Amino acid sequence: MQSTAYAQPAIGAMSAGLFRILSKAGFKADFTAGHSFGELSALWAAGVLNDRDYYELVKARGAAMAPPANAAGFDAGTMLAVTGDAEAIRTEITAINGVQIANYNAPAQVVLAGNTAAIRQAEAHLKTKGYRVVPLAVSAAFHTALVGHAREPFARKIAQTQFNAPRVPVYSNSNAQPYPAQADTARAILSDHITNPVLFKDEIEAMYAAGAYLFVEFGPRAVLTNLVKDIL
């Protein structure tokens, strides 16, 4: 099931379980980072969130992403992975209203997001230009204004959550920099994360520059592992 109300808690539980197993075997992270939803797991792994608050935020994020109540015909949008140079792709979609780059994943991969009709238009256009495009099985155009309805309820939950100083640097998708130790500033970054683009390429390059050299992925697939290989 692609519904975020189910998918995100399932991914969070699996990621945390894998992290606990490896930690009991002696694994120790010097940095943490995630991609989109995974930023919550990264904050938990670094001790910013305790177990209870982590799972409550996981559920709250998934629930907030649900379509607004009484919004018949609401189009939450969709996403499209595109292989190619980000600036060239940006130029190609300039004339298509309702589409933007939501994820800067790797030197030669971005993810577009927007309303469903606009994404279909972008898909057809980019195919004619020779780009490799892959529609993503997602329930919304994440990291765009189309999920803006989720920001306020998720931010309210974040405001009620205790944030501890990170035990190790936690790099953010939003600015490719470590989260600050100040709780209020960290809450503000996470509150805006849901509608900000994911700067994954810049984030990984910043971690590498800070000394990260061995990347271990926790989750159901190896998508991020392959992106890191492409970036570095």
PDB file of C-alpha atoms in Angstrom:
ATOM      1  CA  MET A   1       0.000   0.000   0.000  1.00  0.00           C
ATOM      2  CA  GLN A   2       1.412   3.409  -1.055  1.00  0.00           C
ATOM      3  CA  SER A   3      -0.572   5.475   1.479  1.00  0.00           C
ATOM      4  CA  THR A   4       1.864   7.487   3.583  1.00  0.00           C
ATOM      5  CA  ALA A   5      -0.237   6.761   6.678  1.00  0.00           C
ATOM      6  CA  TYR A   6       0.928   3.136   6.411  1.00  0.00           C
ATOM      7  CA  ALA A   7       4.111   3.263   4.348  1.00  0.00           C
ATOM      8  CA  GLN A   8       6.001   5.762   6.481  1.00  0.00           C
ATOM      9  CA  PRO A   9       5.473   4.026   9.843  1.00  0.00           C
ATOM     10  CA  ALA A  10       6.426   0.707   8.223  1.00  0.00           C
ATOM     11  CA  ILE A  11       9.654   2.136   6.783  1.00  0.00           C
ATOM     12  CA  GLY A  12      10.428   3.861  10.078  1.00  0.00           C
ATOM     13  CA  ALA A  13       9.966   0.665  12.085  1.00  0.00           C
ATOM     14  CA  MET A  14      12.111  -1.347   9.688  1.00  0.00           C
ATOM     15  CA  SER A  15      14.893   1.255   9.595  1.00  0.00           C
ATOM     16  CA  ALA A  16      14.980   1.569  13.385  1.00  0.00           C
ATOM     17  CA  GLY A  17      14.957  -2.206  13.818  1.00  0.00           C
ATOM     18  CA  LEU A  18      17.886  -2.682  11.457  1.00  0.00           C
ATOM     19  CA  PHE A  19      19.799   0.113  13.162  1.00  0.00           C
ATOM     20  CA  ARG A  20      19.262  -1.486  16.577  1.00  0.00           C
ATOM     21  CA  ILE A  21      20.444  -4.890  15.353  1.00  0.00           C
ATOM     22  CA  LEU A  22      23.663  -3.495  13.908  1.00  0.00           C
ATOM     23  CA  SER A  23      24.227  -1.257  16.948  1.00  0.00           C
ATOM     24  CA  LYS A  24      23.995  -4.282  19.256  1.00  0.00           C
ATOM     25  CA  ALA A  25      26.629  -5.931  17.064  1.00  0.00           C
ATOM     26  CA  GLY A  26      28.983  -2.983  17.587  1.00  0.00           C
ATOM     27  CA  PHE A  27      28.085  -0.598  14.780  1.00  0.00           C
ATOM     28  CA  LYS A  28      28.591   3.101  15.593  1.00  0.00           C
ATOM     29  CA  ALA A  29      27.708   5.960  13.294  1.00  0.00           C
ATOM     30  CA  ASP A  30      29.863   9.097  13.174  1.00  0.00           C
ATOM     31  CA  PHE A  31      27.268  10.994  11.130  1.00  0.00           C
ATOM     32  CA  THR A  32      23.621  10.383  10.240  1.00  0.00           C
ATOM     33  CA  ALA A  33      21.433  11.551   7.365  1.00  0.00           C
ATOM     34  CA  GLY A  34      18.245  10.517   5.625  1.00  0.00           C
ATOM     35  CA  HIS A  35      16.312  11.215   2.464  1.00  0.00           C
ATOM     36  CA  SER A  36      12.919  12.901   2.833  1.00  0.00           C
ATOM     37  CA  PHE A  37      11.018  10.884   5.466  1.00  0.00           C
ATOM     38  CA  GLY A  38      14.333   9.265   6.471  1.00  0.00           C
ATOM     39  CA  GLU A  39      15.479  12.491   8.098  1.00  0.00           C
ATOM     40  CA  LEU A  40      13.284  11.566  11.075  1.00  0.00           C
ATOM     41  CA  SER A  41      15.140   8.257  11.391  1.00  0.00           C
ATOM     42  CA  ALA A  42      18.467  10.070  11.182  1.00  0.00           C
ATOM     43  CA  LEU A  43      17.451  12.387  14.026  1.00  0.00           C
ATOM     44  CA  TRP A  44      16.383   9.403  16.130  1.00  0.00           C
ATOM     45  CA  ALA A  45      19.608   7.479  15.425  1.00  0.00           C
ATOM     46  CA  ALA A  46      21.619  10.497  16.595  1.00  0.00           C
ATOM     47  CA  GLY A  47      19.667  10.736  19.856  1.00  0.00           C
ATOM     48  CA  VAL A  48      17.795  13.938  19.001  1.00  0.00           C
ATOM     49  CA  LEU A  49      14.496  12.073  19.373  1.00  0.00           C
ATOM     50  CA  ASN A  50      13.731   9.380  21.940  1.00  0.00           C
ATOM     51  CA  ASP A  51      11.933   6.195  20.899  1.00  0.00           C
ATOM     52  CA  ARG A  52       8.431   7.319  21.798  1.00  0.00           C
ATOM     53  CA  ASP A  53       8.732  10.745  20.174  1.00  0.00           C
ATOM     54  CA  TYR A  54      10.253   9.237  17.043  1.00  0.00           C
ATOM     55  CA  TYR A  55       7.360   6.856  16.484  1.00  0.00           C
ATOM     56  CA  GLU A  56       4.813   9.534  17.299  1.00  0.00           C
ATOM     57  CA  LEU A  57       6.367  11.902  14.747  1.00  0.00           C
ATOM     58  CA  VAL A  58       6.516   9.076  12.198  1.00  0.00           C
ATOM     59  CA  LYS A  59       2.775   8.506  12.594  1.00  0.00           C
ATOM     60  CA  ALA A  60       1.997  12.218  12.690  1.00  0.00           C
ATOM     61  CA  ARG A  61       3.892  12.868   9.452  1.00  0.00           C
ATOM     62  CA  GLY A  62       2.097  10.076   7.631  1.00  0.00           C
ATOM     63  CA  ALA A  63      -1.297  11.199   8.912  1.00  0.00           C
ATOM     64  CA  ALA A  64      -0.641  14.841   8.023  1.00  0.00           C
ATOM     65  CA  MET A  65       0.108  13.854   4.436  1.00  0.00           C
ATOM     66  CA  ALA A  66      -3.444  12.520   3.944  1.00  0.00           C
ATOM     67  CA  PRO A  67      -5.633  14.629   1.607  1.00  0.00           C
ATOM     68  CA  PRO A  68      -7.419  17.516   3.351  1.00  0.00           C
ATOM     69  CA  ALA A  69     -10.834  16.713   4.772  1.00  0.00           C
ATOM     70  CA  ASN A  70     -13.814  17.537   2.546  1.00  0.00           C
ATOM     71  CA  ALA A  71     -11.518  18.056  -0.446  1.00  0.00           C
ATOM     72  CA  ALA A  72     -13.401  16.122  -3.109  1.00  0.00           C
ATOM     73  CA  GLY A  73     -11.308  15.722  -6.229  1.00  0.00           C
ATOM     74  CA  PHE A  74      -8.174  16.965  -4.474  1.00  0.00           C
ATOM     75  CA  ASP A  75      -5.077  16.205  -6.539  1.00  0.00           C
ATOM     76  CA  ALA A  76      -2.111  15.609  -4.258  1.00  0.00           C
ATOM     77  CA  GLY A  77       0.108  15.287  -7.317  1.00  0.00           C
ATOM     78  CA  THR A  78       2.797  12.787  -8.169  1.00  0.00           C
ATOM     79  CA  MET A  79       6.541  12.503  -8.894  1.00  0.00           C
ATOM     80  CA  LEU A  80       8.835  11.577 -11.768  1.00  0.00           C
ATOM     81  CA  ALA A  81      12.499  10.540 -11.587  1.00  0.00           C
ATOM     82  CA  VAL A  82      14.570  11.898 -14.457  1.00  0.00           C
ATOM     83  CA  THR A  83      18.116  10.973 -15.440  1.00  0.00           C
ATOM     84  CA  GLY A  84      20.076  13.959 -16.666  1.00  0.00           C
ATOM     85  CA  ASP A  85      21.727  17.250 -15.700  1.00  0.00           C
ATOM     86  CA  ALA A  86      19.599  19.220 -13.237  1.00  0.00           C
ATOM     87  CA  GLU A  87      20.025  22.587 -14.958  1.00  0.00           C
ATOM     88  CA  ALA A  88      19.230  21.144 -18.380  1.00  0.00           C
ATOM     89  CA  ILE A  89      16.095  19.499 -16.987  1.00  0.00           C
ATOM     90  CA  ARG A  90      15.082  22.717 -15.245  1.00  0.00           C
ATOM     91  CA  THR A  91      15.293  24.498 -18.596  1.00  0.00           C
ATOM     92  CA  GLU A  92      13.194  21.802 -20.283  1.00  0.00           C
ATOM     93  CA  ILE A  93      10.337  22.145 -17.782  1.00  0.00           C
ATOM     94  CA  THR A  94      10.301  25.941 -17.598  1.00  0.00           C
ATOM     95  CA  ALA A  95       7.278  26.195 -19.871  1.00  0.00           C
ATOM     96  CA  ILE A  96       5.280  23.525 -18.013  1.00  0.00           C
ATOM     97  CA  ASN A  97       3.223  25.111 -15.238  1.00  0.00           C
ATOM     98  CA  GLY A  98       2.887  23.160 -12.001  1.00  0.00           C
ATOM     99  CA  VAL A  99       6.163  21.190 -12.145  1.00  0.00           C
ATOM    100  CA  GLN A 100       9.335  21.701 -10.125  1.00  0.00           C
ATOM    101  CA  ILE A 101      12.448  19.845  -9.057  1.00  0.00           C
ATOM    102  CA  ALA A 102      11.691  18.378  -5.635  1.00  0.00           C
ATOM    103  CA  ASN A 103      14.750  16.144  -5.142  1.00  0.00           C
ATOM    104  CA  TYR A 104      18.323  16.810  -6.230  1.00  0.00           C
ATOM    105  CA  ASN A 105      19.402  13.214  -5.803  1.00  0.00           C
ATOM    106  CA  ALA A 106      22.668  12.814  -7.688  1.00  0.00           C
ATOM    107  CA  PRO A 107      24.746  14.554 -10.380  1.00  0.00           C
ATOM    108  CA  ALA A 108      22.590  12.948 -13.070  1.00  0.00           C
ATOM    109  CA  GLN A 109      19.279  12.356 -11.303  1.00  0.00           C
ATOM    110  CA  VAL A 110      16.515  14.637 -10.125  1.00  0.00           C
ATOM    111  CA  VAL A 111      12.910  14.021  -9.162  1.00  0.00           C
ATOM    112  CA  LEU A 112      10.181  16.265 -10.506  1.00  0.00           C
ATOM    113  CA  ALA A 113       6.965  16.855  -8.592  1.00  0.00           C
ATOM    114  CA  GLY A 114       3.717  18.581  -9.383  1.00  0.00           C
ATOM    115  CA  ASN A 115       0.069  18.097 -10.160  1.00  0.00           C
ATOM    116  CA  THR A 116      -0.709  14.868 -11.984  1.00  0.00           C
ATOM    117  CA  ALA A 117      -1.564  16.408 -15.363  1.00  0.00           C
ATOM    118  CA  ALA A 118       1.570  18.563 -15.375  1.00  0.00           C
ATOM    119  CA  ILE A 119       3.813  15.633 -14.478  1.00  0.00           C
ATOM    120  CA  ARG A 120       2.303  13.569 -17.293  1.00  0.00           C
ATOM    121  CA  GLN A 121       2.999  16.460 -19.653  1.00  0.00           C
ATOM    122  CA  ALA A 122       6.582  16.700 -18.398  1.00  0.00           C
ATOM    123  CA  GLU A 123       7.024  12.944 -18.796  1.00  0.00           C
ATOM    124  CA  ALA A 124       5.919  13.022 -22.433  1.00  0.00           C
ATOM    125  CA  HIS A 125       8.028  16.090 -23.222  1.00  0.00           C
ATOM    126  CA  LEU A 126      11.208  14.741 -21.623  1.00  0.00           C
ATOM    127  CA  LYS A 127      10.803  11.393 -23.386  1.00  0.00           C
ATOM    128  CA  THR A 128      10.779  13.159 -26.752  1.00  0.00           C
ATOM    129  CA  LYS A 129      14.029  14.873 -25.722  1.00  0.00           C
ATOM    130  CA  GLY A 130      15.680  11.524 -24.987  1.00  0.00           C
ATOM    131  CA  TYR A 131      15.656  11.655 -21.195  1.00  0.00           C
ATOM    132  CA  ARG A 132      15.124   8.490 -19.165  1.00  0.00           C
ATOM    133  CA  VAL A 133      12.034   9.036 -17.002  1.00  0.00           C
ATOM    134  CA  VAL A 134      10.510   6.788 -14.338  1.00  0.00           C
ATOM    135  CA  PRO A 135       7.128   7.576 -12.745  1.00  0.00           C
ATOM    136  CA  LEU A 136       7.297   6.998  -8.985  1.00  0.00           C
ATOM    137  CA  ALA A 137       4.681   5.050  -7.028  1.00  0.00           C
ATOM    138  CA  VAL A 138       3.960   7.779  -4.475  1.00  0.00           C
ATOM    139  CA  SER A 139       0.740   9.177  -3.043  1.00  0.00           C
ATOM    140  CA  ALA A 140       1.622  12.874  -3.403  1.00  0.00           C
ATOM    141  CA  ALA A 141       4.021  15.448  -4.819  1.00  0.00           C
ATOM    142  CA  PHE A 142       6.229  15.532  -1.740  1.00  0.00           C
ATOM    143  CA  HIS A 143       8.403  18.558  -0.986  1.00  0.00           C
ATOM    144  CA  THR A 144       6.125  20.945  -2.884  1.00  0.00           C
ATOM    145  CA  ALA A 145       3.223  23.224  -2.027  1.00  0.00           C
ATOM    146  CA  LEU A 146       0.841  20.381  -2.927  1.00  0.00           C
ATOM    147  CA  VAL A 147       1.566  18.897   0.506  1.00  0.00           C
ATOM    148  CA  GLY A 148       1.447  22.303   2.170  1.00  0.00           C
ATOM    149  CA  HIS A 149      -1.657  21.213   4.064  1.00  0.00           C
ATOM    150  CA  ALA A 150       0.573  18.785   5.986  1.00  0.00           C
ATOM    151  CA  ARG A 151       3.004  21.389   7.279  1.00  0.00           C
ATOM    152  CA  GLU A 152       0.868  22.992  10.012  1.00  0.00           C
ATOM    153  CA  PRO A 153      -0.383  19.815  11.732  1.00  0.00           C
ATOM    154  CA  PHE A 154       3.080  18.251  11.550  1.00  0.00           C
ATOM    155  CA  ALA A 155       4.711  21.440  12.863  1.00  0.00           C
ATOM    156  CA  ARG A 156       2.275  21.471  15.820  1.00  0.00           C
ATOM    157  CA  LYS A 157       3.370  17.951  16.720  1.00  0.00           C
ATOM    158  CA  ILE A 158       7.035  18.903  16.354  1.00  0.00           C
ATOM    159  CA  ALA A 159       6.507  21.893  18.672  1.00  0.00           C
ATOM    160  CA  GLN A 160       5.302  19.494  21.392  1.00  0.00           C
ATOM    161  CA  THR A 161       8.319  17.204  20.997  1.00  0.00           C
ATOM    162  CA  GLN A 162      11.496  17.269  23.037  1.00  0.00           C
ATOM    163  CA  PHE A 163      14.627  17.771  20.926  1.00  0.00           C
ATOM    164  CA  ASN A 164      17.939  16.722  22.454  1.00  0.00           C
ATOM    165  CA  ALA A 165      21.353  17.852  21.286  1.00  0.00           C
ATOM    166  CA  PRO A 166      22.599  15.388  18.630  1.00  0.00           C
ATOM    167  CA  ARG A 167      25.241  12.878  19.732  1.00  0.00           C
ATOM    168  CA  VAL A 168      26.704  12.974  16.216  1.00  0.00           C
ATOM    169  CA  PRO A 169      26.136  15.452  13.347  1.00  0.00           C
ATOM    170  CA  VAL A 170      22.774  14.982  11.585  1.00  0.00           C
ATOM    171  CA  TYR A 171      22.822  16.416   8.076  1.00  0.00           C
ATOM    172  CA  SER A 172      19.625  17.992   6.760  1.00  0.00           C
ATOM    173  CA  ASN A 173      18.080  17.690   3.303  1.00  0.00           C
ATOM    174  CA  SER A 174      16.951  21.306   3.477  1.00  0.00           C
ATOM    175  CA  ASN A 175      20.343  23.040   3.680  1.00  0.00           C
ATOM    176  CA  ALA A 176      22.914  20.197   3.417  1.00  0.00           C
ATOM    177  CA  GLN A 177      24.299  21.223   6.819  1.00  0.00           C
ATOM    178  CA  PRO A 178      24.255  19.596  10.282  1.00  0.00           C
ATOM    179  CA  TYR A 179      21.258  20.231  12.510  1.00  0.00           C
ATOM    180  CA  PRO A 180      22.017  22.805  15.223  1.00  0.00           C
ATOM    181  CA  ALA A 181      22.099  21.848  18.894  1.00  0.00           C
ATOM    182  CA  GLN A 182      19.497  24.535  19.672  1.00  0.00           C
ATOM    183  CA  ALA A 183      16.139  22.769  19.932  1.00  0.00           C
ATOM    184  CA  ASP A 184      13.957  25.607  18.602  1.00  0.00           C
ATOM    185  CA  THR A 185      16.106  26.045  15.496  1.00  0.00           C
ATOM    186  CA  ALA A 186      16.124  22.303  14.880  1.00  0.00           C
ATOM    187  CA  ARG A 187      12.316  22.196  15.221  1.00  0.00           C
ATOM    188  CA  ALA A 188      11.979  24.996  12.670  1.00  0.00           C
ATOM    189  CA  ILE A 189      14.166  23.147  10.145  1.00  0.00           C
ATOM    190  CA  LEU A 190      12.162  19.949  10.515  1.00  0.00           C
ATOM    191  CA  SER A 191       8.846  21.816  10.316  1.00  0.00           C
ATOM    192  CA  ASP A 192       9.766  23.322   6.932  1.00  0.00           C
ATOM    193  CA  HIS A 193      11.382  20.112   5.660  1.00  0.00           C
ATOM    194  CA  ILE A 194       8.093  18.712   4.414  1.00  0.00           C
ATOM    195  CA  THR A 195       7.727  21.383   1.691  1.00  0.00           C
ATOM    196  CA  ASN A 196      11.391  22.190   0.975  1.00  0.00           C
ATOM    197  CA  PRO A 197      13.347  20.523  -1.862  1.00  0.00           C
ATOM    198  CA  VAL A 198      15.633  17.622  -0.909  1.00  0.00           C
ATOM    199  CA  LEU A 199      19.284  18.607  -1.508  1.00  0.00           C
ATOM    200  CA  PHE A 200      20.586  15.045  -1.191  1.00  0.00           C
ATOM    201  CA  LYS A 201      23.550  15.460  -3.538  1.00  0.00           C
ATOM    202  CA  ASP A 202      24.814  18.538  -1.659  1.00  0.00           C
ATOM    203  CA  GLU A 203      24.201  16.807   1.676  1.00  0.00           C
ATOM    204  CA  ILE A 204      26.315  13.767   0.807  1.00  0.00           C
ATOM    205  CA  GLU A 205      29.106  15.937  -0.599  1.00  0.00           C
ATOM    206  CA  ALA A 206      29.109  17.989   2.623  1.00  0.00           C
ATOM    207  CA  MET A 207      29.309  14.829   4.736  1.00  0.00           C
ATOM    208  CA  TYR A 208      32.184  13.515   2.631  1.00  0.00           C
ATOM    209  CA  ALA A 209      34.016  16.835   3.024  1.00  0.00           C
ATOM    210  CA  ALA A 210      33.543  16.508   6.803  1.00  0.00           C
ATOM    211  CA  GLY A 211      35.173  13.051   6.812  1.00  0.00           C
ATOM    212  CA  ALA A 212      32.385  10.556   6.031  1.00  0.00           C
ATOM    213  CA  TYR A 213      33.700   7.802   3.768  1.00  0.00           C
ATOM    214  CA  LEU A 214      31.722   4.615   4.523  1.00  0.00           C
ATOM    215  CA  PHE A 215      27.963   4.925   4.070  1.00  0.00           C
ATOM    216  CA  VAL A 216      25.592   2.308   5.535  1.00  0.00           C
ATOM    217  CA  GLU A 217      21.933   2.394   4.501  1.00  0.00           C
ATOM    218  CA  PHE A 218      19.084   1.352   6.806  1.00  0.00           C
ATOM    219  CA  GLY A 219      15.755   0.703   5.104  1.00  0.00           C
ATOM    220  CA  PRO A 220      13.829  -1.603   2.774  1.00  0.00           C
ATOM    221  CA  ARG A 221      15.948  -1.034  -0.349  1.00  0.00           C
ATOM    222  CA  ALA A 222      19.363   0.130  -1.552  1.00  0.00           C
ATOM    223  CA  VAL A 223      18.201   3.265  -3.355  1.00  0.00           C
ATOM    224  CA  LEU A 224      20.320   5.654  -1.297  1.00  0.00           C
ATOM    225  CA  THR A 225      23.372   3.414  -1.512  1.00  0.00           C
ATOM    226  CA  ASN A 226      23.229   3.665  -5.284  1.00  0.00           C
ATOM    227  CA  LEU A 227      22.738   7.444  -5.158  1.00  0.00           C
ATOM    228  CA  VAL A 228      25.776   7.829  -2.891  1.00  0.00           C
ATOM    229  CA  LYS A 229      27.846   5.782  -5.358  1.00  0.00           C
ATOM    230  CA  ASP A 230      26.762   8.138  -8.139  1.00  0.00           C
ATOM    231  CA  ILE A 231      27.502  11.253  -6.069  1.00  0.00           C
ATOM    232  CA  LEU A 232      30.942  10.200  -4.850  1.00  0.00           C
TER     233      LEU A 232
END
